Amino acid sequence: LSFKPLHNNDDDDTNNTMDKADITKIETTLKGLSYGLLRPTTTHDSAGRALLFIDPSRLANYNKHNDDERFGVARALWYVLHSMLEGNETAQKVGIVVVGYPHHAKLSYLDRKLMKMNVESLSGCIPVRLGGFHICHLPWFFGKVAFPLMKLVMPERMRKRVRVHVGSEEKVLKELEEVGMGREVLPSEIGGDVILDNDGWMHERKMAAL
């Protein structure tokens, strides 16, 4: 479903051909996208890999006890990754880089089932090359709770691509620049120049019926 257009510009004929389950999936996927947990920067590192920014603090209103919401966020990952690869031959060949920013997240936001689903998607279910996984500015609980859980569900190949960046904003930016990501391609949340507008991005996709 996530590889089909989410928007049909209110085409009644299209709506009439979908059953209730399909409509629910679309609605929950749109809700999953609206959180902004997963946002493409529309920029690339020095190797041409597309950047995906993940900010778990955006899940403040996410209900981890609701299966529909969980699957909606999981489908949102598929949709976002597909949007990053479509028409981008370079990214299709060299892959993507994930930049995670859990600094403002809370322990209560952690959803083990969703984490497992997303890791499995990134590690094999979706045909995308993962060139790197950079986690910046960790909260206190990350090393004690979240990261051990991530390592349990991550395949060895993915674990080897994980890099953790701690310290001042300038220190982290310098480390990211050393691996091909300068300020000009990074989100403003971590000190970069790119302003991410999740609502604007979703509106553009809707207008293009994607």
PDB file of C-alpha atoms in Angstrom:
ATOM      1  CA  LEU A   1       0.000   0.000   0.000  1.00  0.00           C
ATOM      2  CA  SER A   2       2.780   2.440   0.856  1.00  0.00           C
ATOM      3  CA  PHE A   3       4.081   2.245  -2.688  1.00  0.00           C
ATOM      4  CA  LYS A   4       0.720   3.379  -4.072  1.00  0.00           C
ATOM      5  CA  PRO A   5      -0.187   7.073  -4.172  1.00  0.00           C
ATOM      6  CA  LEU A   6      -1.666   8.159  -0.856  1.00  0.00           C
ATOM      7  CA  HIS A   7      -3.499  11.062  -2.447  1.00  0.00           C
ATOM      8  CA  ASN A   8      -6.122  10.844  -5.171  1.00  0.00           C
ATOM      9  CA  ASN A   9      -7.259  14.498  -5.091  1.00  0.00           C
ATOM     10  CA  ASP A  10     -10.756  13.507  -3.964  1.00  0.00           C
ATOM     11  CA  ASP A  11     -11.446  11.280  -6.945  1.00  0.00           C
ATOM     12  CA  ASP A  12     -14.834   9.751  -6.088  1.00  0.00           C
ATOM     13  CA  ASP A  13     -14.332   6.819  -8.445  1.00  0.00           C
ATOM     14  CA  THR A  14     -11.083   5.918  -6.693  1.00  0.00           C
ATOM     15  CA  ASN A  15     -12.687   6.202  -3.262  1.00  0.00           C
ATOM     16  CA  ASN A  16     -15.520   3.923  -4.358  1.00  0.00           C
ATOM     17  CA  THR A  17     -13.094   1.153  -5.342  1.00  0.00           C
ATOM     18  CA  MET A  18     -11.396   1.077  -1.909  1.00  0.00           C
ATOM     19  CA  ASP A  19     -12.781  -0.955   0.959  1.00  0.00           C
ATOM     20  CA  LYS A  20     -12.847   0.191   4.558  1.00  0.00           C
ATOM     21  CA  ALA A  21      -9.568  -1.522   5.385  1.00  0.00           C
ATOM     22  CA  ASP A  22      -7.738   0.323   2.596  1.00  0.00           C
ATOM     23  CA  ILE A  23      -9.168   3.654   3.709  1.00  0.00           C
ATOM     24  CA  THR A  24      -8.093   2.966   7.303  1.00  0.00           C
ATOM     25  CA  LYS A  25      -4.573   2.117   6.146  1.00  0.00           C
ATOM     26  CA  ILE A  26      -4.316   5.333   4.172  1.00  0.00           C
ATOM     27  CA  GLU A  27      -5.664   7.418   7.051  1.00  0.00           C
ATOM     28  CA  THR A  28      -3.257   5.883   9.579  1.00  0.00           C
ATOM     29  CA  THR A  29      -0.324   6.203   7.175  1.00  0.00           C
ATOM     30  CA  LEU A  30      -1.109   9.885   6.691  1.00  0.00           C
ATOM     31  CA  LYS A  31      -1.260  10.271  10.470  1.00  0.00           C
ATOM     32  CA  GLY A  32       2.078   8.471  10.742  1.00  0.00           C
ATOM     33  CA  LEU A  33       3.569  10.880   8.212  1.00  0.00           C
ATOM     34  CA  SER A  34       2.104  13.893   9.999  1.00  0.00           C
ATOM     35  CA  TYR A  35       4.132  13.169  13.138  1.00  0.00           C
ATOM     36  CA  GLY A  36       7.289  14.047  11.248  1.00  0.00           C
ATOM     37  CA  LEU A  37       9.294  11.278  12.896  1.00  0.00           C
ATOM     38  CA  LEU A  38      10.804  10.488   9.498  1.00  0.00           C
ATOM     39  CA  ARG A  39      11.695  13.426   7.281  1.00  0.00           C
ATOM     40  CA  PRO A  40      13.723  13.441   4.060  1.00  0.00           C
ATOM     41  CA  THR A  41      16.082  16.406   3.949  1.00  0.00           C
ATOM     42  CA  THR A  42      16.063  16.390   0.095  1.00  0.00           C
ATOM     43  CA  THR A  43      19.843  16.836   0.347  1.00  0.00           C
ATOM     44  CA  HIS A  44      22.736  14.404  -0.137  1.00  0.00           C
ATOM     45  CA  ASP A  45      26.082  13.644   1.435  1.00  0.00           C
ATOM     46  CA  SER A  46      29.340  13.956  -0.505  1.00  0.00           C
ATOM     47  CA  ALA A  47      28.858  10.444  -1.918  1.00  0.00           C
ATOM     48  CA  GLY A  48      25.409  11.271  -3.294  1.00  0.00           C
ATOM     49  CA  ARG A  49      23.475   9.349  -0.657  1.00  0.00           C
ATOM     50  CA  ALA A  50      20.087  10.804   0.281  1.00  0.00           C
ATOM     51  CA  LEU A  51      19.632  11.845   3.916  1.00  0.00           C
ATOM     52  CA  LEU A  52      16.789  10.713   6.159  1.00  0.00           C
ATOM     53  CA  PHE A  53      16.333  12.613   9.423  1.00  0.00           C
ATOM     54  CA  ILE A  54      14.707  10.769  12.332  1.00  0.00           C
ATOM     55  CA  ASP A  55      13.554  12.652  15.429  1.00  0.00           C
ATOM     56  CA  PRO A  56      11.789  10.439  18.010  1.00  0.00           C
ATOM     57  CA  SER A  57      10.689  13.498  20.012  1.00  0.00           C
ATOM     58  CA  ARG A  58       8.043  14.037  17.321  1.00  0.00           C
ATOM     59  CA  LEU A  59       6.165  11.032  18.762  1.00  0.00           C
ATOM     60  CA  ALA A  60       4.894  12.985  21.767  1.00  0.00           C
ATOM     61  CA  ASN A  61       1.261  12.373  20.733  1.00  0.00           C
ATOM     62  CA  TYR A  62       1.788   8.854  19.361  1.00  0.00           C
ATOM     63  CA  ASN A  63      -0.237   6.100  21.027  1.00  0.00           C
ATOM     64  CA  LYS A  64       2.067   3.097  21.229  1.00  0.00           C
ATOM     65  CA  HIS A  65      -0.794   0.969  22.580  1.00  0.00           C
ATOM     66  CA  ASN A  66      -2.740   1.349  19.323  1.00  0.00           C
ATOM     67  CA  ASP A  67      -1.800  -1.170  16.635  1.00  0.00           C
ATOM     68  CA  ASP A  68      -3.318   0.941  13.855  1.00  0.00           C
ATOM     69  CA  GLU A  69      -1.098   3.877  14.793  1.00  0.00           C
ATOM     70  CA  ARG A  70       1.971   1.650  14.993  1.00  0.00           C
ATOM     71  CA  PHE A  71       1.397   0.213  11.542  1.00  0.00           C
ATOM     72  CA  GLY A  72       0.654   3.708  10.252  1.00  0.00           C
ATOM     73  CA  VAL A  73       4.072   4.950  11.363  1.00  0.00           C
ATOM     74  CA  ALA A  74       5.727   1.814   9.993  1.00  0.00           C
ATOM     75  CA  ARG A  75       4.037   2.333   6.613  1.00  0.00           C
ATOM     76  CA  ALA A  76       5.110   5.984   6.753  1.00  0.00           C
ATOM     77  CA  LEU A  77       8.735   4.791   6.736  1.00  0.00           C
ATOM     78  CA  TRP A  78       8.085   2.789   3.574  1.00  0.00           C
ATOM     79  CA  TYR A  79       6.390   5.762   1.962  1.00  0.00           C
ATOM     80  CA  VAL A  80       9.178   8.201   2.885  1.00  0.00           C
ATOM     81  CA  LEU A  81      11.926   5.873   1.666  1.00  0.00           C
ATOM     82  CA  HIS A  82      10.090   5.308  -1.603  1.00  0.00           C
ATOM     83  CA  SER A  83       9.741   9.078  -2.053  1.00  0.00           C
ATOM     84  CA  MET A  84      13.505   9.453  -1.542  1.00  0.00           C
ATOM     85  CA  LEU A  85      14.342   6.829  -4.148  1.00  0.00           C
ATOM     86  CA  GLU A  86      11.778   7.537  -6.860  1.00  0.00           C
ATOM     87  CA  GLY A  87      13.438   9.293  -9.784  1.00  0.00           C
ATOM     88  CA  ASN A  88      16.748   9.486  -7.920  1.00  0.00           C
ATOM     89  CA  GLU A  89      19.060   7.068  -9.716  1.00  0.00           C
ATOM     90  CA  THR A  90      22.060   8.097  -7.627  1.00  0.00           C
ATOM     91  CA  ALA A  91      20.310   7.315  -4.342  1.00  0.00           C
ATOM     92  CA  GLN A  92      19.049   4.042  -5.820  1.00  0.00           C
ATOM     93  CA  LYS A  93      22.649   3.044  -6.537  1.00  0.00           C
ATOM     94  CA  VAL A  94      24.533   4.374  -3.499  1.00  0.00           C
ATOM     95  CA  GLY A  95      21.703   4.387  -0.951  1.00  0.00           C
ATOM     96  CA  ILE A  96      20.738   6.583   1.973  1.00  0.00           C
ATOM     97  CA  VAL A  97      22.191   7.792   5.260  1.00  0.00           C
ATOM     98  CA  VAL A  98      20.096   8.033   8.413  1.00  0.00           C
ATOM     99  CA  VAL A  99      20.706  10.872  10.840  1.00  0.00           C
ATOM    100  CA  GLY A 100      18.978  10.221  14.156  1.00  0.00           C
ATOM    101  CA  TYR A 101      18.364  12.961  16.716  1.00  0.00           C
ATOM    102  CA  PRO A 102      16.801  11.515  19.895  1.00  0.00           C
ATOM    103  CA  HIS A 103      17.989  14.377  22.124  1.00  0.00           C
ATOM    104  CA  HIS A 104      14.535  15.643  23.124  1.00  0.00           C
ATOM    105  CA  ALA A 105      12.805  12.256  23.145  1.00  0.00           C
ATOM    106  CA  LYS A 106      11.438  10.766  26.352  1.00  0.00           C
ATOM    107  CA  LEU A 107      11.645   7.202  27.555  1.00  0.00           C
ATOM    108  CA  SER A 108       7.850   6.978  27.459  1.00  0.00           C
ATOM    109  CA  TYR A 109       7.937   7.453  23.667  1.00  0.00           C
ATOM    110  CA  LEU A 110       9.887   4.225  23.180  1.00  0.00           C
ATOM    111  CA  ASP A 111       7.909   1.548  21.346  1.00  0.00           C
ATOM    112  CA  ARG A 112       9.854  -1.693  21.067  1.00  0.00           C
ATOM    113  CA  LYS A 113       7.484  -3.193  18.514  1.00  0.00           C
ATOM    114  CA  LEU A 114       7.708  -0.141  16.241  1.00  0.00           C
ATOM    115  CA  MET A 115      11.481  -0.045  16.591  1.00  0.00           C
ATOM    116  CA  LYS A 116      11.703  -3.698  15.525  1.00  0.00           C
ATOM    117  CA  MET A 117       9.407  -3.125  12.543  1.00  0.00           C
ATOM    118  CA  ASN A 118      11.388  -0.109  11.341  1.00  0.00           C
ATOM    119  CA  VAL A 119      14.772  -1.786  11.775  1.00  0.00           C
ATOM    120  CA  GLU A 120      13.548  -4.837   9.855  1.00  0.00           C
ATOM    121  CA  SER A 121      12.301  -2.569   7.075  1.00  0.00           C
ATOM    122  CA  LEU A 122      15.640  -0.761   6.822  1.00  0.00           C
ATOM    123  CA  SER A 123      17.671  -3.954   6.998  1.00  0.00           C
ATOM    124  CA  GLY A 124      16.062  -5.989   4.284  1.00  0.00           C
ATOM    125  CA  CYS A 125      12.356  -5.557   3.619  1.00  0.00           C
ATOM    126  CA  ILE A 126      12.791  -2.358   1.618  1.00  0.00           C
ATOM    127  CA  PRO A 127      15.221  -2.447  -1.347  1.00  0.00           C
ATOM    128  CA  VAL A 128      17.439   0.397  -0.139  1.00  0.00           C
ATOM    129  CA  ARG A 129      21.153   0.540   0.622  1.00  0.00           C
ATOM    130  CA  LEU A 130      21.879   1.869   4.106  1.00  0.00           C
ATOM    131  CA  GLY A 131      25.193   3.679   3.878  1.00  0.00           C
ATOM    132  CA  GLY A 132      25.315   4.900   7.463  1.00  0.00           C
ATOM    133  CA  PHE A 133      23.331   5.399  10.648  1.00  0.00           C
ATOM    134  CA  HIS A 134      24.450   8.423  12.673  1.00  0.00           C
ATOM    135  CA  ILE A 135      22.868   9.056  16.079  1.00  0.00           C
ATOM    136  CA  CYS A 136      23.466  12.546  17.454  1.00  0.00           C
ATOM    137  CA  HIS A 137      23.019  14.101  20.908  1.00  0.00           C
ATOM    138  CA  LEU A 138      21.751  11.155  22.930  1.00  0.00           C
ATOM    139  CA  PRO A 139      19.371  11.530  25.889  1.00  0.00           C
ATOM    140  CA  TRP A 140      20.350   9.960  29.202  1.00  0.00           C
ATOM    141  CA  PHE A 141      18.317   6.778  28.687  1.00  0.00           C
ATOM    142  CA  PHE A 142      19.471   5.996  25.183  1.00  0.00           C
ATOM    143  CA  GLY A 143      22.635   4.116  26.055  1.00  0.00           C
ATOM    144  CA  LYS A 144      20.949   2.191  28.864  1.00  0.00           C
ATOM    145  CA  VAL A 145      17.634   1.284  27.228  1.00  0.00           C
ATOM    146  CA  ALA A 146      17.086   2.245  23.595  1.00  0.00           C
ATOM    147  CA  PHE A 147      20.476   1.375  22.090  1.00  0.00           C
ATOM    148  CA  PRO A 148      20.649  -2.119  23.663  1.00  0.00           C
ATOM    149  CA  LEU A 149      17.170  -2.789  22.227  1.00  0.00           C
ATOM    150  CA  MET A 150      18.248  -1.505  18.808  1.00  0.00           C
ATOM    151  CA  LYS A 151      21.294  -3.778  18.810  1.00  0.00           C
ATOM    152  CA  LEU A 152      19.107  -6.767  19.653  1.00  0.00           C
ATOM    153  CA  VAL A 153      16.971  -6.311  16.542  1.00  0.00           C
ATOM    154  CA  MET A 154      19.665  -4.970  14.210  1.00  0.00           C
ATOM    155  CA  PRO A 155      21.527  -7.395  11.947  1.00  0.00           C
ATOM    156  CA  GLU A 156      25.315  -7.291  12.310  1.00  0.00           C
ATOM    157  CA  ARG A 157      25.753  -5.476   9.009  1.00  0.00           C
ATOM    158  CA  MET A 158      23.576  -2.592  10.207  1.00  0.00           C
ATOM    159  CA  ARG A 159      25.202  -2.460  13.655  1.00  0.00           C
ATOM    160  CA  LYS A 160      28.565  -1.901  11.985  1.00  0.00           C
ATOM    161  CA  ARG A 161      27.171   1.193  10.247  1.00  0.00           C
ATOM    162  CA  VAL A 162      25.980   2.860  13.446  1.00  0.00           C
ATOM    163  CA  ARG A 163      28.016   5.827  14.665  1.00  0.00           C
ATOM    164  CA  VAL A 164      27.217   7.772  17.836  1.00  0.00           C
ATOM    165  CA  HIS A 165      28.048  11.471  18.086  1.00  0.00           C
ATOM    166  CA  VAL A 166      28.061  13.226  21.461  1.00  0.00           C
ATOM    167  CA  GLY A 167      29.362  16.529  22.759  1.00  0.00           C
ATOM    168  CA  SER A 168      28.791  20.115  21.738  1.00  0.00           C
ATOM    169  CA  GLU A 169      26.897  21.096  18.609  1.00  0.00           C
ATOM    170  CA  GLU A 170      30.118  22.210  16.933  1.00  0.00           C
ATOM    171  CA  LYS A 171      31.864  18.936  17.787  1.00  0.00           C
ATOM    172  CA  VAL A 172      29.027  16.857  16.357  1.00  0.00           C
ATOM    173  CA  LEU A 173      28.838  18.995  13.210  1.00  0.00           C
ATOM    174  CA  LYS A 174      32.578  18.610  12.703  1.00  0.00           C
ATOM    175  CA  GLU A 175      32.333  14.827  13.011  1.00  0.00           C
ATOM    176  CA  LEU A 176      29.467  14.718  10.519  1.00  0.00           C
ATOM    177  CA  GLU A 177      31.387  16.934   8.110  1.00  0.00           C
ATOM    178  CA  GLU A 178      34.294  14.494   8.275  1.00  0.00           C
ATOM    179  CA  VAL A 179      31.998  11.764   6.924  1.00  0.00           C
ATOM    180  CA  GLY A 180      30.640  13.901   4.098  1.00  0.00           C
ATOM    181  CA  MET A 181      27.771  15.842   5.667  1.00  0.00           C
ATOM    182  CA  GLY A 182      28.377  19.563   6.026  1.00  0.00           C
ATOM    183  CA  ARG A 183      26.042  22.132   7.564  1.00  0.00           C
ATOM    184  CA  GLU A 184      24.538  22.889   4.182  1.00  0.00           C
ATOM    185  CA  VAL A 185      22.946  19.417   3.947  1.00  0.00           C
ATOM    186  CA  LEU A 186      21.941  18.937   7.605  1.00  0.00           C
ATOM    187  CA  PRO A 187      18.694  19.958   9.350  1.00  0.00           C
ATOM    188  CA  SER A 188      18.559  23.069  11.518  1.00  0.00           C
ATOM    189  CA  GLU A 189      17.592  20.903  14.499  1.00  0.00           C
ATOM    190  CA  ILE A 190      21.213  19.790  14.815  1.00  0.00           C
ATOM    191  CA  GLY A 191      22.787  23.060  13.697  1.00  0.00           C
ATOM    192  CA  GLY A 192      22.555  22.688   9.936  1.00  0.00           C
ATOM    193  CA  ASP A 193      21.195  25.048   7.308  1.00  0.00           C
ATOM    194  CA  VAL A 194      18.252  22.960   6.069  1.00  0.00           C
ATOM    195  CA  ILE A 195      14.807  23.971   7.338  1.00  0.00           C
ATOM    196  CA  LEU A 196      12.514  20.956   7.326  1.00  0.00           C
ATOM    197  CA  ASP A 197       8.838  21.652   6.654  1.00  0.00           C
ATOM    198  CA  ASN A 198       6.985  18.384   7.099  1.00  0.00           C
ATOM    199  CA  ASP A 199       3.543  19.894   6.493  1.00  0.00           C
ATOM    200  CA  GLY A 200       4.785  21.633   3.349  1.00  0.00           C
ATOM    201  CA  TRP A 201       6.379  18.426   2.069  1.00  0.00           C
ATOM    202  CA  MET A 202       3.155  16.486   2.634  1.00  0.00           C
ATOM    203  CA  HIS A 203       1.155  19.224   0.885  1.00  0.00           C
ATOM    204  CA  GLU A 204       3.437  19.078  -2.148  1.00  0.00           C
ATOM    205  CA  ARG A 205       3.023  15.319  -2.316  1.00  0.00           C
ATOM    206  CA  LYS A 206      -0.753  15.711  -2.098  1.00  0.00           C
ATOM    207  CA  MET A 207      -0.858  18.319  -4.857  1.00  0.00           C
ATOM    208  CA  ALA A 208       1.172  15.990  -7.056  1.00  0.00           C
ATOM    209  CA  ALA A 209      -1.193  13.095  -6.179  1.00  0.00           C
ATOM    210  CA  LEU A 210       1.716  11.007  -4.895  1.00  0.00           C
TER     211      LEU A 210
END
